[in-house]
PDB file of C-alpha atoms in Angstrom:
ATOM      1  CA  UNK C 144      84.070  96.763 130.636  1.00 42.00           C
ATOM      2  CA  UNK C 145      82.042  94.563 133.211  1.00 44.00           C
ATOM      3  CA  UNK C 146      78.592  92.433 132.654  1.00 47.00           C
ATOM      4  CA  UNK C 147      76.229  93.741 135.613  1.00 47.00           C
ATOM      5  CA  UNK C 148      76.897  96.495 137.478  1.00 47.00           C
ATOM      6  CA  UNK C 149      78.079  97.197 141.160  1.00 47.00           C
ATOM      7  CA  UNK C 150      76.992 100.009 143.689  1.00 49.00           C
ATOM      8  CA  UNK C 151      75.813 100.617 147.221  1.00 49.00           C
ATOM      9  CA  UNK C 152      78.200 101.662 150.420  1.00 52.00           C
ATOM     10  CA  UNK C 153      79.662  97.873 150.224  1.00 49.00           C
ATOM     11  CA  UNK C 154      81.833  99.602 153.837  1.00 55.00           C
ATOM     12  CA  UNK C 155      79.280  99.658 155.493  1.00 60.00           C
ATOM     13  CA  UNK C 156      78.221  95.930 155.592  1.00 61.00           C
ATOM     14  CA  UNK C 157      74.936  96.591 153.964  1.00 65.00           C
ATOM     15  CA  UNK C 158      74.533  93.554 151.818  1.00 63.00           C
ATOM     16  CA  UNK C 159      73.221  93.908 147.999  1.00 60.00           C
ATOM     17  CA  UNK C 160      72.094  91.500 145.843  1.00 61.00           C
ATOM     18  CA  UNK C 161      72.763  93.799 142.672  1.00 60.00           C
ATOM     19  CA  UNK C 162      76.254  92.073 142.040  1.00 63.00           C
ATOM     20  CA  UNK C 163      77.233  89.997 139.146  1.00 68.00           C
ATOM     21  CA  UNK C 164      81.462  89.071 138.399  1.00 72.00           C
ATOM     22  CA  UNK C 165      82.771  90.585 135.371  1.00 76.00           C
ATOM     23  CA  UNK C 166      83.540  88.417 132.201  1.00 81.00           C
ATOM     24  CA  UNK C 167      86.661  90.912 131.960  1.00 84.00           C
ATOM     25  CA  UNK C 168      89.382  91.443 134.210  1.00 83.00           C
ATOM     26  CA  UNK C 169      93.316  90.515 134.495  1.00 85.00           C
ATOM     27  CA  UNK C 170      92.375  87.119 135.814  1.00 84.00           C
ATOM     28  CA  UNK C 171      89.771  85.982 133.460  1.00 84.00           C
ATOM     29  CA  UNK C 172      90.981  87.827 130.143  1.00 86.00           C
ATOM     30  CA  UNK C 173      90.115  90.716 128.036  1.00 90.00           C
ATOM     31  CA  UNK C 174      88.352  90.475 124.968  1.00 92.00           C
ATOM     32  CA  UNK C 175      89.749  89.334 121.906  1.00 92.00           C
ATOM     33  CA  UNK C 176      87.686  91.383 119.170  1.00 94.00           C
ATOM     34  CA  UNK C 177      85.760  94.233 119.546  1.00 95.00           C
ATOM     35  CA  UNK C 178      83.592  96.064 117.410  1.00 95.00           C
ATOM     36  CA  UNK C 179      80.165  97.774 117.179  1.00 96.00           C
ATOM     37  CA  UNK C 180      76.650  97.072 115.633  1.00 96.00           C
ATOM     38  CA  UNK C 181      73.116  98.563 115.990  1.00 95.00           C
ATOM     39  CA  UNK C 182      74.390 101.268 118.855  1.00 95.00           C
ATOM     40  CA  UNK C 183      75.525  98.006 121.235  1.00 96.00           C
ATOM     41  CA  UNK C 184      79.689  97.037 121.984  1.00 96.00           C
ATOM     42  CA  UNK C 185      80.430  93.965 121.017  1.00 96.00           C
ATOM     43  CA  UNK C 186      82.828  91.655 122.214  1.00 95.00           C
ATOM     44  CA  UNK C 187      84.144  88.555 122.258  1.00 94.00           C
ATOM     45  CA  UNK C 188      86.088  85.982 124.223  1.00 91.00           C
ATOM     46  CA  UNK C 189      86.513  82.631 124.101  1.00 87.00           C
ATOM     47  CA  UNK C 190      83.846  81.658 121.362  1.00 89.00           C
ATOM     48  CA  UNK C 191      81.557  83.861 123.938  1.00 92.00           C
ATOM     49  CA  UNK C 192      79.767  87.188 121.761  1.00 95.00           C
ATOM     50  CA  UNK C 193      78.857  90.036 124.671  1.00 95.00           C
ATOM     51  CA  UNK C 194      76.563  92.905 124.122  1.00 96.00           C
ATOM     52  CA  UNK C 195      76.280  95.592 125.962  1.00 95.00           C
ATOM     53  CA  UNK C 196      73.321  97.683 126.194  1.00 94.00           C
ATOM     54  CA  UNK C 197      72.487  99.944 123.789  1.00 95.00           C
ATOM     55  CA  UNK C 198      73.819 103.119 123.807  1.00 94.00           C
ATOM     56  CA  UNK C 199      75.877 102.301 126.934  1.00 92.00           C
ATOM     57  CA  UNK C 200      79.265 100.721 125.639  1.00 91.00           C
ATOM     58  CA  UNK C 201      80.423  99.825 129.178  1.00 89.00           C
ATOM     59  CA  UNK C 202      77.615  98.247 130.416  1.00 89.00           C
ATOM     60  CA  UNK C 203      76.769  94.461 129.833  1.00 90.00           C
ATOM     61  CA  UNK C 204      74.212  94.719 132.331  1.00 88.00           C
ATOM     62  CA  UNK C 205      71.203  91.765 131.608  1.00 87.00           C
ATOM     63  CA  UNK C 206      69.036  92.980 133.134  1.00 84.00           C
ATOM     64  CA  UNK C 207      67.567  96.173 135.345  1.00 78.00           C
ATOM     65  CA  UNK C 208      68.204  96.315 139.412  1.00 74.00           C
ATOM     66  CA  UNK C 209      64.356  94.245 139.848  1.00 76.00           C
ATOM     67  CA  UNK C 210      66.037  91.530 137.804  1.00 78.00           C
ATOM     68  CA  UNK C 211      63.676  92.733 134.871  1.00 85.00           C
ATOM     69  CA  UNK C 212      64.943  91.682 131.212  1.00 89.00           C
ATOM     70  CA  UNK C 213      64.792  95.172 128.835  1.00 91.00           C
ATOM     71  CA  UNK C 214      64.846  95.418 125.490  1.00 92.00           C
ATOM     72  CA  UNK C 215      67.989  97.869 125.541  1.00 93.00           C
ATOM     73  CA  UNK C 216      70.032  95.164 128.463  1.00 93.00           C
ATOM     74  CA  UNK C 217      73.054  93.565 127.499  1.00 93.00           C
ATOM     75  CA  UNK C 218      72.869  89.532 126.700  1.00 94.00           C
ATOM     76  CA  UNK C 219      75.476  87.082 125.142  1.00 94.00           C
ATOM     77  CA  UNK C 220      75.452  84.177 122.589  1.00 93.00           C
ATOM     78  CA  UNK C 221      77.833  81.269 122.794  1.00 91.00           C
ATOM     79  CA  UNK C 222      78.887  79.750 119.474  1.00 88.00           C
ATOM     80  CA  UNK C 223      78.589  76.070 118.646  1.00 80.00           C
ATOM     81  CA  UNK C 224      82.597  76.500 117.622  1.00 74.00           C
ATOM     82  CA  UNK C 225      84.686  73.381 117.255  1.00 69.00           C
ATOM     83  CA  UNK C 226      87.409  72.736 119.367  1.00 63.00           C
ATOM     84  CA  UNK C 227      90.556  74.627 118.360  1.00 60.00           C
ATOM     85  CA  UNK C 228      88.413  76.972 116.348  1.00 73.00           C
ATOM     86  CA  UNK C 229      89.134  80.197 117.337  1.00 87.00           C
ATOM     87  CA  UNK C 230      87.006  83.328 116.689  1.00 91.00           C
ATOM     88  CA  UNK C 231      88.696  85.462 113.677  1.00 93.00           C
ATOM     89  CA  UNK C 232      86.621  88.333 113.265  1.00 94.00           C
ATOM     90  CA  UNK C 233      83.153  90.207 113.707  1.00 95.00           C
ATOM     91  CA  UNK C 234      81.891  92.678 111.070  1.00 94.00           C
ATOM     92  CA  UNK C 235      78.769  94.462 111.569  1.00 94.00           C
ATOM     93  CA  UNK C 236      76.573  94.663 108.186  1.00 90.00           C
ATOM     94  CA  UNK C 237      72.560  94.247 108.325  1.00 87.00           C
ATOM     95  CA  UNK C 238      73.261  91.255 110.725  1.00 90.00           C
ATOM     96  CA  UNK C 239      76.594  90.785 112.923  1.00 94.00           C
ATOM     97  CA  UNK C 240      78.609  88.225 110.411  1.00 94.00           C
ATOM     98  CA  UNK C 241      81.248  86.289 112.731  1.00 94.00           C
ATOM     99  CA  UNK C 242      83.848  84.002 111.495  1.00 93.00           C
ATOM    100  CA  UNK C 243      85.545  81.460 113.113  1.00 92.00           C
ATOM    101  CA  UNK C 244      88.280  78.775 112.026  1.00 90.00           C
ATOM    102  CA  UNK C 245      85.360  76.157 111.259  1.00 89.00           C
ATOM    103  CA  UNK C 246      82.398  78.201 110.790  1.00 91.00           C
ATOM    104  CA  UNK C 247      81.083  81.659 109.559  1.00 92.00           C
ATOM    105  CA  UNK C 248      77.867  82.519 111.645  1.00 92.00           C
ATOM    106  CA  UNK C 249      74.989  85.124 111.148  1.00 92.00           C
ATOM    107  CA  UNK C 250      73.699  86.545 114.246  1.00 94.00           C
ATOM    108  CA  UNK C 251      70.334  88.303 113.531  1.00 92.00           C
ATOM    109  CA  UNK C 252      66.947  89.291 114.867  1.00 92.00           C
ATOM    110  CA  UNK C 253      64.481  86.589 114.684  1.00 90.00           C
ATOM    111  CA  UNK C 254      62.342  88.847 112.369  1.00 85.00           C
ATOM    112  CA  UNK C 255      63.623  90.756 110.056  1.00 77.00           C
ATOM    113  CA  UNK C 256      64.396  94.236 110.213  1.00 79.00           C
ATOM    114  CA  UNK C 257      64.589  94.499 113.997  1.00 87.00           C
ATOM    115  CA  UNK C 258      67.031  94.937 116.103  1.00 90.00           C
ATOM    116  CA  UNK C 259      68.888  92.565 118.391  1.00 92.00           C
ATOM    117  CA  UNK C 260      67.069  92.305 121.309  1.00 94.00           C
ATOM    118  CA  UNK C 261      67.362  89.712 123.865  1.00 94.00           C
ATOM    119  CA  UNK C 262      64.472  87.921 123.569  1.00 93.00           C
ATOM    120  CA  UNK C 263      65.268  88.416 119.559  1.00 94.00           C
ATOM    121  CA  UNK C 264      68.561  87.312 118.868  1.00 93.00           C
ATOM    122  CA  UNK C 265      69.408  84.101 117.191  1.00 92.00           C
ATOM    123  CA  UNK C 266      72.566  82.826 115.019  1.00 91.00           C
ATOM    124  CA  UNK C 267      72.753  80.690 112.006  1.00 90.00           C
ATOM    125  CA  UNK C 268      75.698  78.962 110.232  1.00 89.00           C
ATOM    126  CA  UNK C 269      76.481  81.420 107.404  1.00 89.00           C
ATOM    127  CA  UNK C 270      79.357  78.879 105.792  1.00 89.00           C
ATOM    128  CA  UNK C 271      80.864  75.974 106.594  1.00 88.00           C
ATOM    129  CA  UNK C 272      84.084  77.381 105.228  1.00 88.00           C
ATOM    130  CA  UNK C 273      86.529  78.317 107.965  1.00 89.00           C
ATOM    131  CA  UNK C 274      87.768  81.781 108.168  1.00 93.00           C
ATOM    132  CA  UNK C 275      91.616  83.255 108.743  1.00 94.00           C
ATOM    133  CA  UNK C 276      92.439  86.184 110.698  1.00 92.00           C
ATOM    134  CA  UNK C 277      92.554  88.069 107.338  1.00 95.00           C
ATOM    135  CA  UNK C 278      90.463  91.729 107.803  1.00 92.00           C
ATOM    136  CA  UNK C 279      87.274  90.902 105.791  1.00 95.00           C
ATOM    137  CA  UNK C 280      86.333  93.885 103.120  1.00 94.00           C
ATOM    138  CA  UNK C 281      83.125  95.072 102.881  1.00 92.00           C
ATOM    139  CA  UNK C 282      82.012  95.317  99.028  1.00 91.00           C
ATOM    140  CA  UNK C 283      78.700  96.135  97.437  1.00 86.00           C
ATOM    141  CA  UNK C 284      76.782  95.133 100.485  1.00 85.00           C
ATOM    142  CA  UNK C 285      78.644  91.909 100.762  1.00 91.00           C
ATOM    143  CA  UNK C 286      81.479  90.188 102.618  1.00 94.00           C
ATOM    144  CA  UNK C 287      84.936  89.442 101.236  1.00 96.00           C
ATOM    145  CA  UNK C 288      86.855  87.168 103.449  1.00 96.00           C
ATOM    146  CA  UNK C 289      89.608  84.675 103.354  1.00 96.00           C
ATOM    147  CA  UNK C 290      89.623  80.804 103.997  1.00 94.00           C
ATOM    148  CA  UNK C 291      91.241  79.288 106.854  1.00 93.00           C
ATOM    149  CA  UNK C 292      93.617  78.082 104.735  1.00 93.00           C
ATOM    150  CA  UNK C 293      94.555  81.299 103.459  1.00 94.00           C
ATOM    151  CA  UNK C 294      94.010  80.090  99.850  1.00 92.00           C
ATOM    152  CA  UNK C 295      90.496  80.935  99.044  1.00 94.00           C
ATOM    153  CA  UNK C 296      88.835  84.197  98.870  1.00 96.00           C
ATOM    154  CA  UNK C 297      84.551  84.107  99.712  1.00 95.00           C
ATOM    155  CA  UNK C 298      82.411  86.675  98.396  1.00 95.00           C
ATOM    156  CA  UNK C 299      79.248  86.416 100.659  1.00 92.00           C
ATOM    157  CA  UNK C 300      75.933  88.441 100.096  1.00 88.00           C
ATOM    158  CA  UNK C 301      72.462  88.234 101.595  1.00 79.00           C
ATOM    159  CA  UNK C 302      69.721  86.708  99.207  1.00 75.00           C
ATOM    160  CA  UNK C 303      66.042  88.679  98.800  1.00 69.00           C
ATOM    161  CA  UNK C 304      65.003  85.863  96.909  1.00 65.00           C
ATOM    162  CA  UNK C 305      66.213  82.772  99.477  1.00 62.00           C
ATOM    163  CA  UNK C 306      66.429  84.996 102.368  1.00 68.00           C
ATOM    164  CA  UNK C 307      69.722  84.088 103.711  1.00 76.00           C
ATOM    165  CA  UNK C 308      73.017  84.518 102.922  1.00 82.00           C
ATOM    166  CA  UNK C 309      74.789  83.242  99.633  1.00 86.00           C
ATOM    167  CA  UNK C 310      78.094  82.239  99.851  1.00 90.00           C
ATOM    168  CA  UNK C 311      80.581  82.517  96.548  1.00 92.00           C
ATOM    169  CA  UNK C 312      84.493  81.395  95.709  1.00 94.00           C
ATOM    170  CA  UNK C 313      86.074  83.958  93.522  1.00 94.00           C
ATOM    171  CA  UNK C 314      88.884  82.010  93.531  1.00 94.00           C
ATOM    172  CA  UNK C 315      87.603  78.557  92.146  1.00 91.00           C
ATOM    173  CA  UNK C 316      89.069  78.947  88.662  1.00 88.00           C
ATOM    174  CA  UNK C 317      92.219  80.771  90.215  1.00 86.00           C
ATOM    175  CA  UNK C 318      93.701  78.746  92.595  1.00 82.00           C
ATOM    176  CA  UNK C 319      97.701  79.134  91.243  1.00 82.00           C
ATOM    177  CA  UNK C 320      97.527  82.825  91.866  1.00 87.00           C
ATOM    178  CA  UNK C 321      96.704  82.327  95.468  1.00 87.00           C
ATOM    179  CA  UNK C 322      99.330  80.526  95.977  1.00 88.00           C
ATOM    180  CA  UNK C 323     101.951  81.480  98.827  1.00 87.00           C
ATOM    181  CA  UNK C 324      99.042  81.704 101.313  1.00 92.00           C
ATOM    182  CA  UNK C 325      97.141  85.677 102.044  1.00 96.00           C
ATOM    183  CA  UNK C 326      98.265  87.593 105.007  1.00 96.00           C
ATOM    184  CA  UNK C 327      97.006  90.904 104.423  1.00 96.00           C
ATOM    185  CA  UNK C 328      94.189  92.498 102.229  1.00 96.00           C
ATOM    186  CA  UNK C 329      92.927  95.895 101.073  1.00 96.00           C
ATOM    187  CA  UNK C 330      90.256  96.721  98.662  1.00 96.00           C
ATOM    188  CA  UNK C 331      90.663 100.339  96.823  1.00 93.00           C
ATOM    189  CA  UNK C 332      86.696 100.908  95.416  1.00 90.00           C
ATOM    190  CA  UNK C 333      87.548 103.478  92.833  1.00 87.00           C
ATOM    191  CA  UNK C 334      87.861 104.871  90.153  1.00 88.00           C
ATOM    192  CA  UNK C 335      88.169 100.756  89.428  1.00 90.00           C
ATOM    193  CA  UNK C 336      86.992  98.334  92.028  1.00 93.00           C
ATOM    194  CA  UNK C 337      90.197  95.747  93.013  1.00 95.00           C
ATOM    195  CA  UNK C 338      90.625  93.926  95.767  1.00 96.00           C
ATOM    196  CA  UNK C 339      94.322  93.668  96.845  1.00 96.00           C
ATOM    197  CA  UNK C 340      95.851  90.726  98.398  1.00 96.00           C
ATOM    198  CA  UNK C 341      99.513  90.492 100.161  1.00 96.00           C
ATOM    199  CA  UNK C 342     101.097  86.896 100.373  1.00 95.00           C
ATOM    200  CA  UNK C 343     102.939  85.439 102.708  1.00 95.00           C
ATOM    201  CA  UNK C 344     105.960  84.568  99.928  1.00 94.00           C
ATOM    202  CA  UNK C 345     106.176  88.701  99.378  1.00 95.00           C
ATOM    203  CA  UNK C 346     104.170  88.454  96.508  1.00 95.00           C
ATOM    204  CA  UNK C 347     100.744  90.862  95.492  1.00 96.00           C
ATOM    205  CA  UNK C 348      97.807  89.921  93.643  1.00 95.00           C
ATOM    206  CA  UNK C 349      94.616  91.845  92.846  1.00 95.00           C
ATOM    207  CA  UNK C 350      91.655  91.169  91.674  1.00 95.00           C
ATOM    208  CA  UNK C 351      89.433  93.442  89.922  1.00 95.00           C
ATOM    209  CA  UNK C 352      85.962  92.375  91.085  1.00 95.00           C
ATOM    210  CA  UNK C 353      82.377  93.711  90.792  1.00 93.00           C
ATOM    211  CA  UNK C 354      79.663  91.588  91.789  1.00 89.00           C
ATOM    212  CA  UNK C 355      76.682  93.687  89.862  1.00 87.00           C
ATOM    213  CA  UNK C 356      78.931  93.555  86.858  1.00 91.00           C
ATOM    214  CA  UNK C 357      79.615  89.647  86.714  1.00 91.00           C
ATOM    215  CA  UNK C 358      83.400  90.960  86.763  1.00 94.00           C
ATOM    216  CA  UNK C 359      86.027  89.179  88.677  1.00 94.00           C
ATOM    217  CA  UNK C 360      89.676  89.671  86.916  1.00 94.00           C
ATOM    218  CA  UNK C 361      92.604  87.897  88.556  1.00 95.00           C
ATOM    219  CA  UNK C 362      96.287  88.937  87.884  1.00 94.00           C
ATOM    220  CA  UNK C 363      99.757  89.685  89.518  1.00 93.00           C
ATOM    221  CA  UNK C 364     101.471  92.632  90.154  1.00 92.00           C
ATOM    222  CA  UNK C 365     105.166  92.595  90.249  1.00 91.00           C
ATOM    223  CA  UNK C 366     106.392  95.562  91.948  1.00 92.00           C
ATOM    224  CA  UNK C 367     110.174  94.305  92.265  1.00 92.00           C
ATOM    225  CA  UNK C 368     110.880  93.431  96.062  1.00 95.00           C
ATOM    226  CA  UNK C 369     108.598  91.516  98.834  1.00 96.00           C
ATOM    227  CA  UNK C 370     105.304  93.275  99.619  1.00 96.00           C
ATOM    228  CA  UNK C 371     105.157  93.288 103.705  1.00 96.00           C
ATOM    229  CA  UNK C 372     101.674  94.857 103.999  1.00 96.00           C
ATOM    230  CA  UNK C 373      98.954  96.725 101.775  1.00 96.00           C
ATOM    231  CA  UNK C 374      96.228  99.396 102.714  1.00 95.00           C
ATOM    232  CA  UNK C 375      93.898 101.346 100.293  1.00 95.00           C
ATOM    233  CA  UNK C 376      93.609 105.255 101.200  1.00 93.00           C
ATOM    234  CA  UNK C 377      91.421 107.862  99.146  1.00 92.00           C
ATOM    235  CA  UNK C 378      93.159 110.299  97.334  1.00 90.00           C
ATOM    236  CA  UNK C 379      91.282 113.957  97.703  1.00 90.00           C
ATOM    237  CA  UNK C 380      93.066 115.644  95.040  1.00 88.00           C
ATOM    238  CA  UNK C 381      92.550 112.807  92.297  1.00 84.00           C
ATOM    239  CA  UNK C 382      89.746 111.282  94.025  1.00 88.00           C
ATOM    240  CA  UNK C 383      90.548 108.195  93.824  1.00 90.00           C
ATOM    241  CA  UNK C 384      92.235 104.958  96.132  1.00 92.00           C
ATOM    242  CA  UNK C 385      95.574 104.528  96.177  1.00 92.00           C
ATOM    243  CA  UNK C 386      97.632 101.636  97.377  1.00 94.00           C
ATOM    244  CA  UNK C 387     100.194 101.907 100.302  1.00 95.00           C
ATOM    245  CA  UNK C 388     102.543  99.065 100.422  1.00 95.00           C
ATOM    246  CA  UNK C 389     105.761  98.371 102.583  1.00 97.00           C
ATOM    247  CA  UNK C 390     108.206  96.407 100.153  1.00 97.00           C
ATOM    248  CA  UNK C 391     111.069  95.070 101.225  1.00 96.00           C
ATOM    249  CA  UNK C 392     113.992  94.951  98.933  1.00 95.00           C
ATOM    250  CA  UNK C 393     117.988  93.676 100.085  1.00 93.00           C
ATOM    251  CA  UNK C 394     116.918  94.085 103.775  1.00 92.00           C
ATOM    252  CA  UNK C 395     115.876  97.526 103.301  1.00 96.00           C
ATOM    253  CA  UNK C 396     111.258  98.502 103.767  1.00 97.00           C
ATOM    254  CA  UNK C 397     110.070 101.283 101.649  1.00 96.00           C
ATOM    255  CA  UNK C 398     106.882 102.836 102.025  1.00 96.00           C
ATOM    256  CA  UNK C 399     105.178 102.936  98.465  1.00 93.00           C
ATOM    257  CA  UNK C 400     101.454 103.724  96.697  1.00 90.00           C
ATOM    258  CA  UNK C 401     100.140 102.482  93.432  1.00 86.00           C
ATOM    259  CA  UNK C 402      98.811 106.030  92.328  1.00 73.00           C
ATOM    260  CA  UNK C 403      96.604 106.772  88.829  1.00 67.00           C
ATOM    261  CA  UNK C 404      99.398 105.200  86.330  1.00 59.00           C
ATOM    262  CA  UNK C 405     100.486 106.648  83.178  1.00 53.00           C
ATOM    263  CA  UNK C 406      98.093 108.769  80.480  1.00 59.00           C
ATOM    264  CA  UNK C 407      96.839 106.828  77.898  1.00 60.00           C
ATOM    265  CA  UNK C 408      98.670 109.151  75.671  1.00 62.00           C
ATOM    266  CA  UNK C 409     102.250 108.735  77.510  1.00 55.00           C
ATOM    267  CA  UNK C 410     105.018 107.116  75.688  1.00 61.00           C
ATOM    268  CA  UNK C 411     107.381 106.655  78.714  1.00 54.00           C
ATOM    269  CA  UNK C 412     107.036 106.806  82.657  1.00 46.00           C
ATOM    270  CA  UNK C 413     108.191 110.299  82.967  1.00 46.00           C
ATOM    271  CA  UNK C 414     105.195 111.440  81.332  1.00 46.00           C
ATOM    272  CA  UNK C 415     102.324 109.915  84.094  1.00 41.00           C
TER     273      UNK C 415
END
């Protein structure tokens, strides 16, 4: 993808002003993350958030070929990042939620309940808790994401009553079952809502969480090896999530799920 556009017989020697070098290429770099929100690409690169124009994914054009700023044109946002503070991720929800190793930042409309224009767009320090490369989890129209550290786990959710974003550590009281540092996370939403976490010392913990409940549960599941990755895929037949894991026991990965358990009425494992 390019910012601008470029066309005319350039052969000829016909000279045209609608030109503009591409924030993409071999030489300069790709983009980092990409993702999409409100019908626009986004990308980013280098602490740099592009959008392209809406409905038209590879154009970053900003503005039309009479130089004339549109509503639907592409436009970009530079983050106030700190040095060495690399962007982690970008999640579209009602606004675009971007985290970075210093900073989590809301980028919004200036009025709410439009969408990003360019003569609308602002951004806003969300948290001043660094984020980690960990994929953030979308739960009950909030934000799950992981500390820069690796050790803390934010539950973030936007405020009708102080208008911004709230910012919450489910892991205050639970800071020994963190331990070992998060590398991967999954969240399985039924028939119980838990959040899944793979450390980096092979370990799992879950957490069974539900914000309009009050309810978040820490504990530890031992599943007799090293746990290499997790990821939460519904079940048709039993609708419900199960749990994919790789485990790695004497040298050896195994692909594995955490299905429904045993029956309440089972005596032994053969009987689940």
């Amino acid at each position: 993808a390019v910012i601008g556009s470029i066309s005319g017989e350039f052969h000829a020697g016909t000279a045209s002003k609608i030109f503009r070098l591409g924030a993409f290429s071999a030489a300069l770099g790709w983009p980092e993350i990409v993702t999409l929100h409100q019908q626009r690409l986004v990308c980013v690169k280098n602490k740099v958030v592009y959008f392209s124009k809406t409905d038209s994914y590879a154009d970053f054009s900003i503005s039309d070929e009479g130089g004339i700023v549109m509503a639907d044109n592409g436009f970009r946002i530079e983050l106030a990042v700190e040095r060495g503070s690399d962007v982690q991720f970008a999640v579209s929800m009602d606004s675009l939620i971007v985290g970075t190793g210093s900073y989590v930042y809301n980028i919004r409309s200036t009025t709410l309940g439009e969408a990003l224009t360019p003569s609308n767009a602002t951004y806003s320090r969300l948290s001043d808790k660094g984020a980690s490369g960990v994929q953030p989890i979308a739960v009950e129209n909030g934000l799950i994401y992981v500390d820069v550290f690796r050790r803390a786990v934010y539950f973030s959710v936007w405020s009708s009553v102080y208008q911004e974003y709230s910012v919450d550590d489910i892991t205050k009281f639970s800071r020994l079952t963190t331990s070992g540092k998060i590398k991967y996370a999954a969240f399985s939403q039924s028939p119980v809502p838990v959040l899944w976490f793979a450390k980096k010392d092979g370990g799992l913990i879950g957490c069974t969480f539900s914000s309009a409940e009050k309810v978040v549960a820490w504990f530890e599941a031992d599943v007799g090896g090293n746990v290499v990755s997790v990821c939460s895929l519904p079940d048709m037949d039993s609708e419900r999530y199960n749990l994919y894991l790789v485990v790695e026991r004497d040298g050896t990965q195994y692909l594995e799920f955490i299905g429904s358990g045993l029956n309440e009425e089972a005596e032994t494992s053969a009987e689940g």
